[in-house]
Amino acid sequence: DVKVTQSSRYLVKRTGEKVFLECVQDMDHENMFWYRQDPGLGLRLIYFSYDVKMKEKGDIPEGYSVSREKKERFSLILESASTNQTSMYLCASSLFLNEAFFGQGTRLTVV
Amino acid sequence: RKEVEQDPGPFNVPEGVTVAFNCTYSNSASQSFFWYRQDCRKEPKLLMSVYSSGNEDGRFTAQLNRASQYISLLIRDSKLSDSATYLCVVNTNAGKSTFGDGTTLTVKP
């Protein structure tokens, strides 16, 4: 079975902190994605990556950056966390044009 | 306009009825399509893939209409356990994977 693992289920950070969300997949998938999910707004794509060191902006990249130094790992970085980044963050991976498999999600609260 | 638009719902139905969800997409270069199911406080999971020729899995049927750029999901004989949020997904050949906002279905006894 495909396994996508996010480093934390719950995270509380202070405004202005630098926050790292880590995601690891074990199926050699080329594509990896970061989404955030908020009530009434669905899943919104922040960034995606189709190869090591490659990244593409999604629909809401502002305030975020990403890093993909190894194929299995995709990190989401909040350079200076703000309260409006309180959300559920979901990582996913897939083979090109195939279905995506999700991690269990990280519920981030910025206080 | 959103890239993927989905019936807003919510749908509240009694057991045993047939429910249909629709989803439209704007990028004609879209290459693959899926329906996902998401239970409360869980991550989305694949329900089924969607093909032009149609795809049926038990009580579930998914259909793609490329000319009109929409996909559909039909659930027959709905059951209590079908209560969830259903999300359509559209993938482009650039590797981008875009979700609809989801439609919440509640099936009541």
mmCIF file of C-alpha atoms in Angstrom:
data_model
loop_
_atom_site.group_PDB
_atom_site.id
_atom_site.type_symbol
_atom_site.label_atom_id
_atom_site.label_comp_id
_atom_site.label_asym_id
_atom_site.label_seq_id
_atom_site.Cartn_x
_atom_site.Cartn_y
_atom_site.Cartn_z
ATOM 1 C CA ASP A 1 0.000 0.000 0.000
ATOM 2 C CA VAL A 2 1.054 3.556 -0.695
ATOM 3 C CA LYS A 3 2.002 5.414 2.400
ATOM 4 C CA VAL A 4 2.170 9.181 2.677
ATOM 5 C CA THR A 5 3.308 10.357 6.076
ATOM 6 C CA GLN A 6 3.074 13.861 7.447
ATOM 7 C CA SER A 7 5.371 14.671 10.321
ATOM 8 C CA SER A 8 2.749 16.025 12.735
ATOM 9 C CA ARG A 9 -1.005 15.605 13.233
ATOM 10 C CA TYR A 10 -1.359 18.751 15.322
ATOM 11 C CA LEU A 11 0.897 21.771 15.558
ATOM 12 C CA VAL A 12 0.606 25.047 17.465
ATOM 13 C CA LYS A 13 2.933 27.876 16.500
ATOM 14 C CA ARG A 14 3.262 31.531 17.338
ATOM 15 C CA THR A 15 2.785 34.395 14.902
ATOM 16 C CA GLY A 16 6.056 35.183 13.132
ATOM 17 C CA GLU A 17 7.614 31.748 13.650
ATOM 18 C CA LYS A 18 9.121 29.836 10.757
ATOM 19 C CA VAL A 19 7.187 26.599 10.358
ATOM 20 C CA PHE A 20 8.194 23.440 8.530
ATOM 21 C CA LEU A 21 5.650 20.807 7.517
ATOM 22 C CA GLU A 22 7.229 17.596 6.281
ATOM 23 C CA CYS A 23 5.784 14.946 4.017
ATOM 24 C CA VAL A 24 7.320 11.638 2.985
ATOM 25 C CA GLN A 25 5.997 9.066 0.497
ATOM 26 C CA ASP A 26 7.283 5.565 -0.057
ATOM 27 C CA MET A 27 6.033 4.728 -3.559
ATOM 28 C CA ASP A 28 8.539 6.530 -5.775
ATOM 29 C CA HIS A 29 5.877 8.949 -7.029
ATOM 30 C CA GLU A 30 7.041 11.810 -9.225
ATOM 31 C CA ASN A 31 4.319 14.224 -8.182
ATOM 32 C CA MET A 32 3.800 15.658 -4.745
ATOM 33 C CA PHE A 33 1.299 18.270 -3.612
ATOM 34 C CA TRP A 34 0.492 20.521 -0.694
ATOM 35 C CA TYR A 35 -3.095 21.615 -0.111
ATOM 36 C CA ARG A 36 -4.846 23.493 2.616
ATOM 37 C CA GLN A 37 -8.444 22.787 3.511
ATOM 38 C CA ASP A 38 -10.709 25.277 5.219
ATOM 39 C CA PRO A 39 -14.451 25.000 5.936
ATOM 40 C CA GLY A 40 -16.462 26.149 2.949
ATOM 41 C CA LEU A 41 -13.371 26.605 0.761
ATOM 42 C CA GLY A 42 -12.530 23.034 -0.183
ATOM 43 C CA LEU A 43 -8.985 21.872 -0.912
ATOM 44 C CA ARG A 44 -6.830 24.622 -2.337
ATOM 45 C CA LEU A 45 -3.523 23.827 -3.995
ATOM 46 C CA ILE A 46 -0.561 25.681 -2.518
ATOM 47 C CA TYR A 47 2.367 24.185 -4.442
ATOM 48 C CA PHE A 48 3.154 21.040 -6.330
ATOM 49 C CA SER A 49 6.307 19.356 -7.540
ATOM 50 C CA TYR A 50 6.745 16.978 -10.471
ATOM 51 C CA ASP A 51 10.400 16.134 -9.859
ATOM 52 C CA VAL A 52 13.270 16.659 -7.459
ATOM 53 C CA LYS A 53 14.114 20.349 -7.088
ATOM 54 C CA MET A 54 11.178 21.263 -9.346
ATOM 55 C CA LYS A 55 8.211 23.200 -8.019
ATOM 56 C CA GLU A 56 5.175 24.934 -9.408
ATOM 57 C CA LYS A 57 2.887 27.430 -7.753
ATOM 58 C CA GLY A 58 -0.635 26.316 -7.138
ATOM 59 C CA ASP A 59 -3.600 28.586 -6.598
ATOM 60 C CA ILE A 60 -2.613 30.117 -3.235
ATOM 61 C CA PRO A 61 1.207 30.168 -2.929
ATOM 62 C CA GLU A 62 1.487 33.509 -1.141
ATOM 63 C CA GLY A 63 3.141 33.201 2.253
ATOM 64 C CA TYR A 64 4.461 29.702 1.534
ATOM 65 C CA SER A 65 7.509 28.111 -0.008
ATOM 66 C CA VAL A 66 8.441 24.486 -0.644
ATOM 67 C CA SER A 67 11.485 22.307 -0.905
ATOM 68 C CA ARG A 68 12.027 18.998 -2.660
ATOM 69 C CA GLU A 69 15.612 17.866 -2.303
ATOM 70 C CA LYS A 70 14.785 14.152 -2.475
ATOM 71 C CA LYS A 71 12.108 12.415 -4.479
ATOM 72 C CA GLU A 72 10.338 11.003 -1.438
ATOM 73 C CA ARG A 73 10.204 14.193 0.613
ATOM 74 C CA PHE A 74 8.286 17.430 0.046
ATOM 75 C CA SER A 75 8.413 20.172 2.644
ATOM 76 C CA LEU A 76 6.099 23.130 3.074
ATOM 77 C CA ILE A 77 7.584 26.203 4.723
ATOM 78 C CA LEU A 78 5.764 29.105 6.297
ATOM 79 C CA GLU A 79 8.456 31.759 6.469
ATOM 80 C CA SER A 80 6.615 33.885 9.028
ATOM 81 C CA ALA A 81 3.449 32.245 10.267
ATOM 82 C CA SER A 82 0.317 34.342 10.496
ATOM 83 C CA THR A 83 -3.063 33.627 12.077
ATOM 84 C CA ASN A 84 -4.731 33.390 8.645
ATOM 85 C CA GLN A 85 -2.548 30.348 7.958
ATOM 86 C CA THR A 86 -4.354 28.399 10.647
ATOM 87 C CA SER A 87 -5.748 25.490 8.665
ATOM 88 C CA MET A 88 -5.640 21.789 7.867
ATOM 89 C CA TYR A 89 -2.679 21.032 5.598
ATOM 90 C CA LEU A 90 -2.777 17.945 3.410
ATOM 91 C CA CYS A 91 0.107 16.443 1.491
ATOM 92 C CA ALA A 92 -0.448 14.069 -1.429
ATOM 93 C CA SER A 93 1.612 12.149 -3.950
ATOM 94 C CA SER A 94 0.865 10.505 -7.270
ATOM 95 C CA LEU A 95 2.281 9.093 -10.434
ATOM 96 C CA PHE A 96 1.794 11.462 -13.359
ATOM 97 C CA LEU A 97 -1.930 11.839 -14.164
ATOM 98 C CA ASN A 98 -2.846 9.064 -11.723
ATOM 99 C CA GLU A 99 -4.849 9.224 -8.518
ATOM 100 C CA ALA A 100 -3.320 11.006 -5.554
ATOM 101 C CA PHE A 101 -2.758 9.435 -2.148
ATOM 102 C CA PHE A 102 -3.020 11.652 0.880
ATOM 103 C CA GLY A 103 -1.311 11.875 4.215
ATOM 104 C CA GLN A 104 -3.410 12.089 7.348
ATOM 105 C CA GLY A 105 -3.158 15.877 7.482
ATOM 106 C CA THR A 106 -1.595 18.405 9.831
ATOM 107 C CA ARG A 107 -3.890 20.701 11.746
ATOM 108 C CA LEU A 108 -1.871 23.879 12.241
ATOM 109 C CA THR A 109 -2.948 26.565 14.666
ATOM 110 C CA VAL A 110 -1.105 29.886 14.650
ATOM 111 C CA VAL A 111 -1.644 31.934 17.783
ATOM 112 C CA ARG B 1 -14.137 31.485 -12.552
ATOM 113 C CA LYS B 2 -12.864 28.465 -10.656
ATOM 114 C CA GLU B 3 -11.052 25.774 -12.619
ATOM 115 C CA VAL B 4 -13.287 23.099 -11.147
ATOM 116 C CA GLU B 5 -16.858 23.856 -10.095
ATOM 117 C CA GLN B 6 -18.938 21.401 -8.173
ATOM 118 C CA ASP B 7 -22.568 21.256 -7.029
ATOM 119 C CA PRO B 8 -22.518 23.110 -3.708
ATOM 120 C CA GLY B 9 -24.969 20.882 -1.887
ATOM 121 C CA PRO B 10 -25.565 19.837 0.794
ATOM 122 C CA PHE B 11 -27.664 16.893 -0.256
ATOM 123 C CA ASN B 12 -29.926 15.438 2.436
ATOM 124 C CA VAL B 13 -31.679 12.328 1.184
ATOM 125 C CA PRO B 14 -33.490 9.274 2.561
ATOM 126 C CA GLU B 15 -32.014 5.838 2.197
ATOM 127 C CA GLY B 16 -32.643 4.076 -1.069
ATOM 128 C CA VAL B 17 -32.784 7.047 -3.432
ATOM 129 C CA THR B 18 -30.447 7.766 -6.324
ATOM 130 C CA VAL B 19 -28.200 10.798 -5.983
ATOM 131 C CA ALA B 20 -26.283 12.552 -8.756
ATOM 132 C CA PHE B 21 -23.352 14.918 -8.401
ATOM 133 C CA ASN B 22 -21.934 17.035 -11.198
ATOM 134 C CA CYS B 23 -18.688 18.812 -11.677
ATOM 135 C CA THR B 24 -17.532 21.111 -14.510
ATOM 136 C CA TYR B 25 -13.971 22.023 -15.427
ATOM 137 C CA SER B 26 -12.611 24.890 -17.472
ATOM 138 C CA ASN B 27 -9.262 23.616 -18.782
ATOM 139 C CA SER B 28 -9.809 21.709 -22.002
ATOM 140 C CA ALA B 29 -6.272 20.269 -21.680
ATOM 141 C CA SER B 30 -7.331 18.278 -18.614
ATOM 142 C CA GLN B 31 -6.245 14.685 -18.933
ATOM 143 C CA SER B 32 -7.493 12.591 -16.036
ATOM 144 C CA PHE B 33 -10.438 12.739 -13.691
ATOM 145 C CA PHE B 34 -11.403 11.171 -10.378
ATOM 146 C CA TRP B 35 -13.994 11.178 -7.638
ATOM 147 C CA TYR B 36 -12.814 11.119 -4.039
ATOM 148 C CA ARG B 37 -14.689 10.567 -0.810
ATOM 149 C CA GLN B 38 -13.796 12.404 2.372
ATOM 150 C CA ASP B 39 -15.204 11.438 5.754
ATOM 151 C CA CYS B 40 -15.340 13.935 8.591
ATOM 152 C CA ARG B 41 -11.868 14.768 9.930
ATOM 153 C CA LYS B 42 -10.214 12.307 7.558
ATOM 154 C CA GLU B 43 -8.106 12.677 4.460
ATOM 155 C CA PRO B 44 -9.713 12.278 1.005
ATOM 156 C CA LYS B 45 -9.581 8.799 -0.479
ATOM 157 C CA LEU B 46 -10.075 7.674 -4.047
ATOM 158 C CA LEU B 47 -13.596 6.525 -4.827
ATOM 159 C CA MET B 48 -13.222 5.898 -8.531
ATOM 160 C CA SER B 49 -11.612 7.011 -11.747
ATOM 161 C CA VAL B 50 -13.680 8.624 -14.479
ATOM 162 C CA TYR B 51 -13.492 7.695 -18.154
ATOM 163 C CA SER B 52 -15.327 8.787 -21.280
ATOM 164 C CA SER B 53 -16.619 5.264 -21.608
ATOM 165 C CA GLY B 54 -18.046 5.406 -18.104
ATOM 166 C CA ASN B 55 -16.977 3.536 -15.017
ATOM 167 C CA GLU B 56 -19.236 1.478 -12.794
ATOM 168 C CA ASP B 57 -18.433 -0.018 -9.406
ATOM 169 C CA GLY B 58 -21.406 -1.575 -7.694
ATOM 170 C CA ARG B 59 -23.886 1.185 -6.869
ATOM 171 C CA PHE B 60 -21.546 3.907 -8.156
ATOM 172 C CA THR B 61 -21.273 5.127 -11.742
ATOM 173 C CA ALA B 62 -18.941 7.856 -12.954
ATOM 174 C CA GLN B 63 -19.079 9.488 -16.364
ATOM 175 C CA LEU B 64 -16.971 11.973 -18.275
ATOM 176 C CA ASN B 65 -18.275 14.250 -21.010
ATOM 177 C CA ARG B 66 -15.245 15.855 -22.657
ATOM 178 C CA ALA B 67 -17.278 17.912 -25.142
ATOM 179 C CA SER B 68 -19.209 19.626 -22.347
ATOM 180 C CA GLN B 69 -16.322 19.432 -19.885
ATOM 181 C CA TYR B 70 -18.171 17.890 -17.008
ATOM 182 C CA ILE B 71 -17.969 14.753 -14.917
ATOM 183 C CA SER B 72 -20.708 13.108 -12.946
ATOM 184 C CA LEU B 73 -21.154 10.620 -10.141
ATOM 185 C CA LEU B 74 -24.313 8.603 -9.629
ATOM 186 C CA ILE B 75 -24.998 6.737 -6.402
ATOM 187 C CA ARG B 76 -27.881 4.288 -6.598
ATOM 188 C CA ASP B 77 -29.795 2.880 -3.627
ATOM 189 C CA SER B 78 -28.039 5.254 -1.246
ATOM 190 C CA LYS B 79 -27.107 3.935 2.191
ATOM 191 C CA LEU B 80 -26.367 5.549 5.528
ATOM 192 C CA SER B 81 -22.705 4.694 5.044
ATOM 193 C CA ASP B 82 -22.589 6.824 1.885
ATOM 194 C CA SER B 83 -22.801 9.961 4.041
ATOM 195 C CA ALA B 84 -19.598 11.887 3.322
ATOM 196 C CA THR B 85 -18.221 14.714 1.221
ATOM 197 C CA TYR B 86 -17.598 13.867 -2.424
ATOM 198 C CA LEU B 87 -14.852 15.688 -4.296
ATOM 199 C CA CYS B 88 -14.170 15.745 -7.997
ATOM 200 C CA VAL B 89 -10.569 16.076 -9.167
ATOM 201 C CA VAL B 90 -9.174 17.189 -12.488
ATOM 202 C CA ASN B 91 -5.547 16.680 -13.558
ATOM 203 C CA THR B 92 -3.873 18.631 -16.322
ATOM 204 C CA ASN B 93 -0.984 17.466 -18.458
ATOM 205 C CA ALA B 94 1.186 19.968 -16.582
ATOM 206 C CA GLY B 95 0.825 17.792 -13.509
ATOM 207 C CA LYS B 96 -1.543 20.064 -11.630
ATOM 208 C CA SER B 97 -4.279 18.351 -9.642
ATOM 209 C CA THR B 98 -7.277 20.564 -8.814
ATOM 210 C CA PHE B 99 -10.131 19.621 -6.512
ATOM 211 C CA GLY B 100 -13.689 20.843 -6.508
ATOM 212 C CA ASP B 101 -14.988 22.310 -3.270
ATOM 213 C CA GLY B 102 -16.863 19.115 -2.482
ATOM 214 C CA THR B 103 -20.505 18.210 -2.068
ATOM 215 C CA THR B 104 -21.712 16.939 1.276
ATOM 216 C CA LEU B 105 -24.162 14.060 1.227
ATOM 217 C CA THR B 106 -26.190 13.060 4.255
ATOM 218 C CA VAL B 107 -28.284 9.926 3.938
ATOM 219 C CA LYS B 108 -30.991 9.592 6.562
ATOM 220 C CA PRO B 109 -32.956 6.539 7.678
#
